[in-house]
Amino acid sequence: MKYDVTVIGAGGGGYPGAFRLAKSGYNVLMADPKGELGGNCLYSGCVPSKTVREMAQLIWRTSRVLKQEIKVNFERIQAHKDFVQETRFKQHKRELSEYNSITFYKGVIKIKDPNHVIVKTEDKEIEAETRYIIIASGSEPFKPQFPGSEYCITSDDLYSYKTPLRKLPQDMVIIGGGYIAIETASIFNILGVKTHLLVRGDRVLRGFEDEIVNTLLPILKLDIIYNAPVLEIKKIKEDEFEVIYSSKDGAKKSIRTNLVLLATGRKPVLPEGIENTGIALDKRGYIVVDNAMRTNLPNVFATGDVNGKAPYFHAAVRMSIAAAYNIMANGSPIDYVDYKSIPVTIYSVPSASYVGIMPSEAKRMGIEIMEATYNMEDEVMAQMYDEREGMLKLIFEKGSLRLIGAWMVGVHSQYLINELGQAVLHGLTAKQLASFADQHPSTNEIIAYAARKVL
Amino acid sequence: MKYDVTVIGAGGGGYPGAFRLAKSGYNVLMADPKGELGGNCLYSGCVPSKTVREMAQLIWRTSRVLKQEIKVNFERIQAHKDFVQETRFKQHKRELSEYNSITFYKGVIKIKDPNHVIVKTEDKEIEAETRYIIIASGSEPFKPQFPGSEYCITSDDLYSYKTPLRKLPQDMVIIGGGYIAIETASIFNILGVKTHLLVRGDRVLRGFEDEIVNTLLPILKLDIIYNAPVLEIKKIKEDEFEVIYSSKDGAKKSIRTNLVLLATGRKPVLPEGIENTGIALDKRGYIVVDNAMRTNLPNVFATGDVNGKAPYFHAAVRMSIAAAYNIMANGSPIDYVDYKSIPVTIYSVPSASYVGIMPSEAKRMGIEIMEATYNMEDEVMAQMYDEREGMLKLIFEKGSLRLIGAWMVGVHSQYLINELGQAVLHGLTAKQLASFADQHPSTNEIIAYAARKVL
Amino acid sequence: MKYDVTVIGAGGGGYPGAFRLAKSGYNVLMADPKGELGGNCLYSGCVPSKTVREMAQLIWRTSRVLKQEIKVNFERIQAHKDFVQETRFKQHKRELSEYNSITFYKGVIKIKDPNHVIVKTEDKEIEAETRYIIIASGSEPFKPQFPGSEYCITSDDLYSYKTPLRKLPQDMVIIGGGYIAIETASIFNILGVKTHLLVRGDRVLRGFEDEIVNTLLPILKLDIIYNAPVLEIKKIKEDEFEVIYSSKDGAKKSIRTNLVLLATGRKPVLPEGIENTGIALDKRGYIVVDNAMRTNLPNVFATGDVNGKAPYFHAAVRMSIAAAYNIMANGSPIDYVDYKSIPVTIYSVPSASYVGIMPSEAKRMGIEIMEATYNMEDEVMAQMYDEREGMLKLIFEKGSLRLIGAWMVGVHSQYLINELGQAVLHGLTAKQLASFADQHPSTNEIIAYAARKVL
Amino acid sequence: MKYDVTVIGAGGGGYPGAFRLAKSGYNVLMADPKGELGGNCLYSGCVPSKTVREMAQLIWRTSRVLKQEIKVNFERIQAHKDFVQETRFKQHKRELSEYNSITFYKGVIKIKDPNHVIVKTEDKEIEAETRYIIIASGSEPFKPQFPGSEYCITSDDLYSYKTPLRKLPQDMVIIGGGYIAIETASIFNILGVKTHLLVRGDRVLRGFEDEIVNTLLPILKLDIIYNAPVLEIKKIKEDEFEVIYSSKDGAKKSIRTNLVLLATGRKPVLPEGIENTGIALDKRGYIVVDNAMRTNLPNVFATGDVNGKAPYFHAAVRMSIAAAYNIMANGSPIDYVDYKSIPVTIYSVPSASYVGIMPSEAKRMGIEIMEATYNMEDEVMAQMYDEREGMLKLIFEKGSLRLIGAWMVGVHSQYLINELGQAVLHGLTAKQLASFADQHPSTNEIIAYAARKVL
C-alpha cells in the first residue's frame, strides 16, 4: 500500500492534521493502540478528569451557595465520565467516516525507514510506503521504581475509559507536585477524600510563575509535605498502605492511606523503529522539532507531547494542523506555531491559567513591563458563586502597552485565558482591551477593567 | 458649590466615568435616587436576575447530570441575590471612598441650565455650578395602561434589592416577547413555575437575527402565545388572576395564573429640567448623541440607557469612560464608542449571544460573507453538562476573512462572545482565530474549530 | 509529459505562483508567447511606462526647482527604459534558473481538456498531462474599429521592449479617458509634447471616486475634449493625421496631430481551447473566479487580468500566490484575496492613489464614516520639490475609527498608499495610525497628521 | 498672567502638544528663542539639510541616468532651502493663528518654580503662573574645545535659515562619525566637495546595528580616517586650515582643507532655573522621563531632544502629543510612547533606515528570530534610477512571525520604513505583510516579497 501521509497516533497531535490533509485529498494512514481517536486526553486524561472536576465543582458550588447537602455519588460521576468519553468516541468515528481517504487501524506503527512503516494490529502486520510521516505518539506517565511502587496507581487508573476504580478512598496520598498532582488533590478533596501531597523538593508546580503558585496555593488549602521523597510503600491490607518518606530533617516518616497516586511527570512514547531513522532526540528523549513541526528529516514531522514543546491537547491540535499545512507545502513551511502564546491551565477548583511571557521572564529578557491587576473579590460571577478568591494580572510591554502575558487564578480562568491568549498572540494593546465592552455579567469584564487601570 | 463635572445617575453610564475623572483630579458631583452605585442593573436588573439565573442553572445542571433531586428553595435564592447585591453596594462604597473629589448624594439632579444643576435630596436642595454634565439617568420599565394593568408586576418586583417577592408562584403569565420576557420564562420554568408568554405580534425577540431566534426557541420550549394582545386582567382572589387576551382569530381567550409580569420594554428616564435646556431628543424620547457621547450641547454628554444606543450595562460603562475622556479633552473627542462591536446576550438557559454584523445586515449592506458554524452537540463542556443544544456561527467578510460578526446559542455563550467581540472590534481574521490554540477543555475551542473550516 | 501544474502565461499572475509551487517541489509547465517572464507589465506596460514617467518627473523637477534647463533626450529615455526591461528579464531568468522543476517555453498553451494541454512553440507542439491549471494569460489593448483606426498606436507601441518609437511627436491625440490615457498625457506633456484627450463621454477616469478625479484634473491641466467620439482618422502625410470627431453639439470637428494613441481599455486574452472546457466566463468575457482564485472547474484557477477582478500587476502577483497555496491544498482554499484592499495608482505627475472603500461606496453601503484630510501644500517633501498640489483623505468607519479607505493626490502617493493599504487590509484604526511616528522628513508623516485630526 | 500650560520651546516637542491642548481649550504660554515654530529641525536641522540632500540627489540622479551634465549651483540650492524654511515658518504662523488660546513669544522661559515661569523676551520679562509645564527646549551641537576649535563650523552654519554660507568649499574635513557626519559627507561629496571624516575611534555610526553600517559604508565610499582624534586646527589663510590629528600609530598627521565641520554629537539645552526645581536629570544631563513623558515632578513633562530618549523630530512630535493627552488627564497617563518603534534614518545618498529590534538586540534578549532579506539590485525603482545598491532585512520573532524589526539601505528607505514601522508598532506578522499587494511599481513591494520568503 502507498500513502501520502502516515500519522502515528490518533490523539490531538494526530487526527486534526489527518482530517485537514484528507480534506485536501491526501491518502492518510493512521493508527493508535487505543483504537479510538482522541488520544490519552480523551481516553484517560483531560476530558475524563475535567468531567470529574466539573461534577466536583457542581457539587461544591451547589452545596455552598444553595446550602443544600449534595451526596457525592462517585459511581454516578464515573458513569457520567464514561458517557462523555463514549459520546466523543462516537463523534470522532462520525468525523472519521466523513473522510474516505483516511485508513485507520487499532494498532501501533513501526517506522522501518522514513518512507516505509509497518502497522501492527492485533492480528496482522501491514507494510506500507509513505511520502510523509507525522509522529504523534504522545506521552505516558513516568513511573519511578522504588520498593512498593507497584502498589501505586496513576491518573490513568482514575480516569481511563471504563476504569474499574468506582469507589472513593477515604484517604489518598499523591506523590508529586506537578499540575496533575495539584488538580487531583483539589478535586478529590471536594469529593470528600482526604488527600496528602508528598513532594520531593521545596516547591510544587515547577515551571509556573512563582506569583501564580503563591496566589493559588493558599486558596486550595492542600496538605502538602515538602522535601519528602518517598522511600517505600507497604501494603497493610486490601485498600490500606503505609507510605514511608524521608522528612526534611532526614527522619523517616509515614502516612497510612487507602490509595497512592503516582503523579511524577510524563515521558515521551517513541514509535518503534525510530532508533534506526536518525531522527534527532533532545537530551530528555523528546523528538527535536522547529516551529514548523519539522524534525531533522525532511519528510518527518512530530507533533504533540512527543516533542515536549507544549504537552497540552490544544497545543497538540494546533501543531497537528501546522504539520498538515507544512506537508501540503512539502516541508517548505507556510505555518508556524507560537509556543509561548499557548494558554496553560491548572484545573484545580478554582483554576489557574496563564499565557505568554510572565514578569520574571520579561525581566530576564530585559523587557520593561507595566502590570495591571484585578481582584476576584470584586468580580461579579465570583460573587454569585461566592467563590471570591484569586486575581487577574495583565502584563504589558512598556511604551507599546502590548499585552505580552497574563495570568489568572479564580472562577472561569480557563475561559478568560482565551480572550487573553488571542490578545497576546495577535499583539493587542491595553488601549484595545480597554475599548472593548465585555459582556455584563461575565467574568471577562475584568480584562477591560484591569486594562483601564493603566489608561 | 462649583464642580467640574456633574454626573446624573450612578449606574453603568455614570460612576465609571466619574471614577475616571476623579482619578485625573476632577471635582465630580454625582447623585442617584437609589443612593447606591450600580444603577438599575445592580439594584433590580442584570446582577440580581443573573444571580437567580445562575442558581437556576446550578439546580438544573446538578439535578440532570448528577441525577440528584434538588429542592428549589426560592427564599434561599432571593437571600443569596440580596447578598450579592449587598456585596457590590459595599464594594462600590469602598471604590467611591478612594476618590476624595467625588461628592455623592442620594437624590435626583435637576438641570437648571447647562451650567447649573440642583441636587434634590430627601431633605434639601443644593444648587451647584458645573462645567460639564454627563446625563446617565437610565431607563425604566415601560408599563402600558389597560384594565387591570395595576395587578401586574415588572422585573423590578422580581429582582430589586430586598424585594418582598420571596415565594414562587405556581403559574406565571409574562406579557411581552423581548429578551427580559424570554429570560424570565426560561429561568422560572427551571425553578418549577409554569410560564406562558403573551406576545402582541407574530414573533419574539424583535431586533435579534432570525436565525438566532430560530435556534434558541426550540431549545427553550417556552409556552408562547403569539398575536395575543392583552385586553384585561381580573383579580380573582389573592394570588390568582385572569388574563384576558385577544387570540389570532379575534376571539377572547383567557388564562388563570398566579402572577402577571409586564415585560413590555423600557423607556428613558430624563432628568428634570431637561426640557428647558435645548438638549435634542430623538422621536422615541432618547437623548441624541454621537459616537463620542456628545449631545447637541457642547458641555453635555449622555451615556447609558438614556441615549438608547445600546441599553446594556457593559455598553453604558464603555460610554461612561468615553465621556470621561472626551470631557478631559473638552469635547474635542479622543474616544469613540463602536456600538456595533458591543456584545449582547439573552441570559436564558442556555444563553444566546451575538456581536457585530449579522448575515441579514451584511446582505443589506452589500458585504459578501463566508460563514462557519460549529454544533454544540460536539462541544466538550456541553457534553460534560449534557447540555448539547445550540450552535456557533462565525461571519467573515469574503476576501479579507475578517470576522465581522458572530452569534452563539448554548453553554457559555456569554463568555465566548467576549473573545469573539474582541476579534470583531479589532479586526481579527479567520487565519488569526484559527492560529490560536484555545484552552482544552473549554468551550472557546469551538471558535478556532469553526474558523479552521474556511481554511 | 506529466506535470503537477500548468501555468498559462508568465506575467504577474503566472510566474510568482509557479515559483512558489516549485519551491514546494511541484513540477510546473509554464509558457508565454513573449518568451520572457514579467508579462505585459514588464514587456510593454507598467515597468517601461513608469520608467519614462520617472525620467519625465526628474526632468520636470530638476528644471523647476534647480532652475536648470534640461534637454529632453527621448532616445536616451527610451534606451534607459530598454535597459531597465533587460535588467529585469535577466533577473527573472536568474530566478527561474533557481527552480529546476519549472519547464518554461516561449509559446502559447492550448487547453485540450482540464487535464491535458498542448504547448505550441515556434517549431513544435508538445502535449502534456497536468493535474492543475493556472490561467494567467492576461489582457491586451481593446482596439475599436473605425475609419482610419489602423493609423493609431497603442501604449504597447510607446513602451514595448525595443520599440522603434524613439522620437517624440510635437502633438499627440489620445483617444480615451482611462488611467492610461491620463498618465500618458501627463507624462508626454512634461516631455514637451502637446497632448489632447478625446473622450467619448462627459467624464474621465470612470470607476474612480469623483473627488479624486476632481482633485487631480485641475492639477494636471490636460487638454480634454469631452463628449467627443472619434469618427475617422485621416492620414495627411507621414507623421501627420487629421482626427475627426463629433462635438457635443453634433458638429464634426477635427484636430491635426502627429500621433494618435488609442487608449480605450483592455480585454482579456483567453487561452486557446478554453471554449471546450466549460470554464465559465462573465458577460464581459473574463473568467469567473472566487476570492480563492478558483474557476468553476475544481482543478483550474485563473489569476491576473484574465479574471478582470483587479487588473494590476501587484494584484496579479497576490492572486498568483494565492492560487499556488490553494493548489497545494488541492482546491480546498487556505488563501483568499481581498480585492478591495489592493491599492490603485494613476501614475500621472503628480500621481493619485487610493485603496479600500471610498466615501460614495461607504454611503451606498450604509457605513457611517469620519473623514480626515491633509493638504499637500503643507507637506514637507512637496515643499522641497515645490510640487505642493494635492491632498490626502483618510476614511474611517465611525465608532471603531477603523481605516476603511484612503486616497491621495500628490507627491509620493504611490509610496504612501502602501502604508495606508496595510492599515486598511489589517484593520488599523485612527488611534493606531496616530500613535506611529512616521519618519521626518517623509511624506508619510501626513498619515499620522491627518489621523490625529479626529483624536 | 495665569496659564494652563507653559511650553518651553516651539520645536517638534513643543508646538504639536501646544496645538493639541489649544484645540481642547487650554490656555498655553509658549516661547522659543528663534521666534519661529519648528525648532532646530526647521531652523537649522533636518528640513534644510534634507532639502539640500534632495537637491543633491536630483542632481546626481539626473546626471547619472539621463547622462546630462548638471551644474551645481549652491547659491540656488541654499536659496531654495531658505524658501522651504520660509514656507514652513509661514505655515506654522498660519496654524498658530488658528488657536486663540496660545500666547507665543520670541524669547526664553526661565522656570521659577514648578508653577511659576518667567518669559524673557528681547525687551521685557513677564512672570506667569502655570498649572503644567512641558519642557521641550531641545538640544544643541556639542563642541569640544581644543586648539583651533574656534575655526570649526557646525551643521547649524551649513543649514540655518539665511546662513551666510553660500559657497561650496573644495575640500571639507568633518570631525565625527555620527549620522550627521555621514550624511553631510555623502551629500557634499555629490555636490563636488572632497570630504574627509576624522573619527576618534575605530567605527562610525555607533549605536547603529553593525550590519546596517557594513551595508551602507561600502556604498557611500567615504574617506574615513579611523582612530584619528583631532589635536589642533591651524588657520593657514582665509578658507584654508590645517587639521592636525593623531594617527593610529601615534604619529601626528595633518590635512589641509577649506572648511572644518564639527559633528561631534549634541547635548541637551536645559531651561534656565531648572536647577532649583528638583527635576531629575540622568548622568548625561538629559531630563529623566517615563513613557508618558512625565518627569519626577507631577506637573512637569519633558519632550523631544531634551530627554535624550529619541532625538528625532518625528519622535518629538509624538512625545509632544502624548504629553498633551497626559496633561488633559492630569498626569494620570492615557498615552504612552513606544520608543523602540520609532524609525530612524540616515539621510545619506542612498539612505539607510531601521525600526524596532535589531538582530543583535534580539539575541541579547533571548528572542529567537527568523530573517528575510531582499536585495536592492532586484528592486524596480532602484533599477529605474540605476541606484541598485543596498538591501532590506525583515526580522521576525520565531513562531509568531511577528515583525519585530526591520532595516533597509537603499532607494526610498525613508518611505518604506514607515510601512515597516506601522507593522512593528502594531504587531503585524509575516503572513499579514505577505498578504498585502503593495503598489507596483513602488519600492514598498519588496516588503511583501521578503515576507513571502518565510512562507
XYZ file of C-alpha atoms in Angstrom, chain C residues 15 20 23 41 46-48 50-52 54-55 57-59 61-62 64-73 76-77 80 83-84 87-88 91 94-95 313-315 317-318 321 325 335 341-345 347 353-355 374 377-381 383-386 388 412 414-423 425-426 428 431-445 447 449 452-455, chain D residues 15 20 23 41 46-48 50-51 54-55 57-59 61-62 64-73 76-77 80 83-84 87-88 91 94-95 313-315 317-318 321 325 335-336 341-345 347 353-355 374 377-381 383-386 388 412 414-423 425-426 428 431-445 447 449 452-455:
200
model
C 5.425 33.245 -12.515
C 6.055 29.257 -5.059
C 9.736 25.943 -4.026
C 3.639 44.792 -17.347
C 3.823 49.422 -16.163
C 7.585 48.998 -15.887
C 8.605 50.781 -19.096
C 6.824 54.219 -15.284
C 10.487 54.343 -16.225
C 9.610 57.017 -18.753
C 10.279 58.773 -13.607
C 12.589 60.270 -16.190
C 9.485 63.697 -13.439
C 13.244 64.016 -12.914
C 13.451 66.446 -15.789
C 11.622 68.552 -11.012
C 15.227 69.406 -11.749
C 11.720 73.657 -11.921
C 13.468 73.538 -8.587
C 17.064 73.958 -9.630
C 16.123 76.328 -12.406
C 18.272 74.407 -14.831
C 17.327 73.863 -18.429
C 17.215 70.114 -19.041
C 17.157 68.999 -22.655
C 14.681 66.216 -23.227
C 16.510 63.412 -24.997
C 18.194 58.372 -24.154
C 14.988 57.862 -22.177
C 17.183 53.615 -20.429
C 17.915 48.813 -20.102
C 15.509 48.520 -17.196
C 17.774 44.097 -16.395
C 14.528 42.571 -15.238
C 16.778 38.912 -13.209
C 18.224 34.045 -12.897
C 15.267 33.465 -10.603
C 0.423 43.700 -11.731
C 0.629 43.706 -7.943
C -2.886 42.297 -7.725
C 1.141 38.645 -8.089
C -1.021 38.356 -4.987
C 0.485 33.191 -4.901
C -1.314 27.907 -1.945
C -5.653 31.672 0.989
C -7.616 46.294 -0.165
C -5.440 46.379 -3.261
C -4.108 49.857 -3.931
C -4.566 51.556 -7.283
C -2.405 54.362 -8.624
C 0.942 57.394 -12.435
C -3.724 56.647 -5.447
C -6.487 55.036 -3.480
C -7.237 51.915 -1.524
C -4.285 66.842 4.819
C 0.532 72.459 0.414
C 1.798 71.816 3.928
C 3.697 68.587 3.219
C 7.431 68.872 3.611
C 8.650 66.847 0.630
C 7.607 71.844 -0.397
C 11.154 70.671 -1.086
C 10.172 69.772 -4.649
C 7.874 72.797 -4.820
C 2.572 71.452 -3.423
C 4.738 60.098 -3.407
C 2.333 55.567 -4.800
C 4.514 55.038 -1.713
C 2.098 56.267 0.944
C -0.730 54.174 -0.383
C 1.129 51.103 0.827
C 1.274 52.165 4.451
C -2.392 53.045 4.079
C -3.265 49.802 2.315
C -1.581 47.710 5.016
C -3.697 49.611 7.514
C -6.172 45.323 4.991
C -5.283 44.717 8.613
C -5.814 49.560 11.843
C -5.649 55.750 17.082
C -3.128 53.274 15.769
C -2.140 55.440 12.820
C -1.876 58.458 15.100
C 0.384 56.690 17.545
C 3.038 55.951 14.949
C 5.802 58.491 14.481
C 6.366 58.475 10.724
C 9.892 59.341 9.729
C 10.639 63.048 9.382
C 11.030 64.322 6.780
C 8.945 61.969 4.679
C 5.613 62.391 3.005
C 4.208 59.555 5.088
C 4.099 61.897 8.089
C -0.862 59.996 7.527
C -1.051 64.163 10.980
C -4.646 62.970 14.680
C -7.291 65.389 13.459
C -10.045 63.073 14.647
C -8.401 62.458 18.035
C 4.169 73.138 19.277
C -3.483 69.828 20.706
C -7.735 72.527 20.400
C 14.822 70.851 12.910
C 16.531 68.207 9.307
C 14.382 70.304 6.999
C 17.116 72.441 5.457
C 17.245 67.293 3.696
C 16.297 69.984 1.232
C 17.091 66.166 -2.128
C 18.673 68.723 -4.437
C 20.128 63.591 -5.121
C 18.235 65.204 -8.004
C 21.491 66.391 -9.491
C 20.230 61.065 -10.391
C 19.562 63.285 -13.354
C 23.676 59.680 -13.978
C 20.523 58.323 -15.542
C 19.824 60.950 -18.149
C 23.524 61.433 -18.832
C 23.112 65.159 -18.592
C 25.707 67.423 -17.100
C 24.088 69.359 -14.272
C 25.954 72.363 -12.979
C 25.920 72.516 -9.191
C 24.684 75.961 -8.209
C 20.484 78.367 -5.883
C 20.327 75.358 -3.569
C 15.714 77.076 -2.274
C 12.443 79.241 0.592
C 11.385 75.909 2.088
C 7.302 78.423 3.579
C 7.134 76.393 6.744
C 2.637 77.715 7.552
C -0.984 80.298 9.972
C -1.513 77.235 12.139
C 11.813 65.467 15.126
C 9.132 62.860 14.481
C 9.796 61.307 17.871
C 6.135 65.330 17.766
C 4.845 62.019 19.040
C 1.172 64.945 21.691
C -3.013 63.992 26.297
C -0.919 57.892 26.220
C 2.483 56.246 26.158
C 9.026 51.567 17.268
C 10.199 54.977 16.143
C 12.019 54.783 12.819
C 15.482 56.218 12.371
C 17.005 57.251 9.053
C 19.801 60.614 5.094
C 16.721 53.294 7.903
C 15.718 50.991 10.691
C 12.959 50.443 13.178
C 15.678 41.428 -0.335
C 19.683 45.008 -7.068
C 16.314 43.461 -7.956
C 14.101 46.353 -6.856
C 12.302 48.073 -9.663
C 12.627 51.740 -8.670
C 16.627 49.835 -11.387
C 14.821 52.812 -12.895
C 17.220 55.165 -11.117
C 20.097 52.766 -11.663
C 20.793 49.321 -7.258
C 13.378 55.184 -0.633
C 12.874 56.706 4.431
C 9.453 55.938 2.921
C 9.448 52.157 3.351
C 10.473 52.376 6.964
C 7.043 53.832 7.712
C 5.092 50.868 6.388
C 7.537 48.700 8.326
C 7.303 50.803 11.465
C 3.500 50.684 11.451
C 3.827 46.921 11.219
C 4.266 49.103 16.322
C 1.029 47.253 15.670
C 1.787 42.654 12.153
C 1.599 36.435 6.940
C -0.056 39.811 7.150
C 2.746 41.586 5.301
C 2.763 38.863 2.663
C -0.945 39.123 2.075
C -0.795 42.781 1.107
C -0.292 43.632 -2.541
C 1.999 46.649 -2.422
C 1.547 49.004 -5.342
C 3.556 48.149 -8.454
C 5.869 49.707 -9.296
C 6.943 51.009 -5.906
C 9.858 50.159 -3.707
C 7.469 49.020 -0.992
C 6.782 45.858 -2.981
C 8.372 44.217 1.861
C 8.430 39.924 -1.430
C 6.864 35.743 1.407
C 10.288 34.132 1.669
C 9.419 32.673 5.051
C 6.012 31.431 3.937
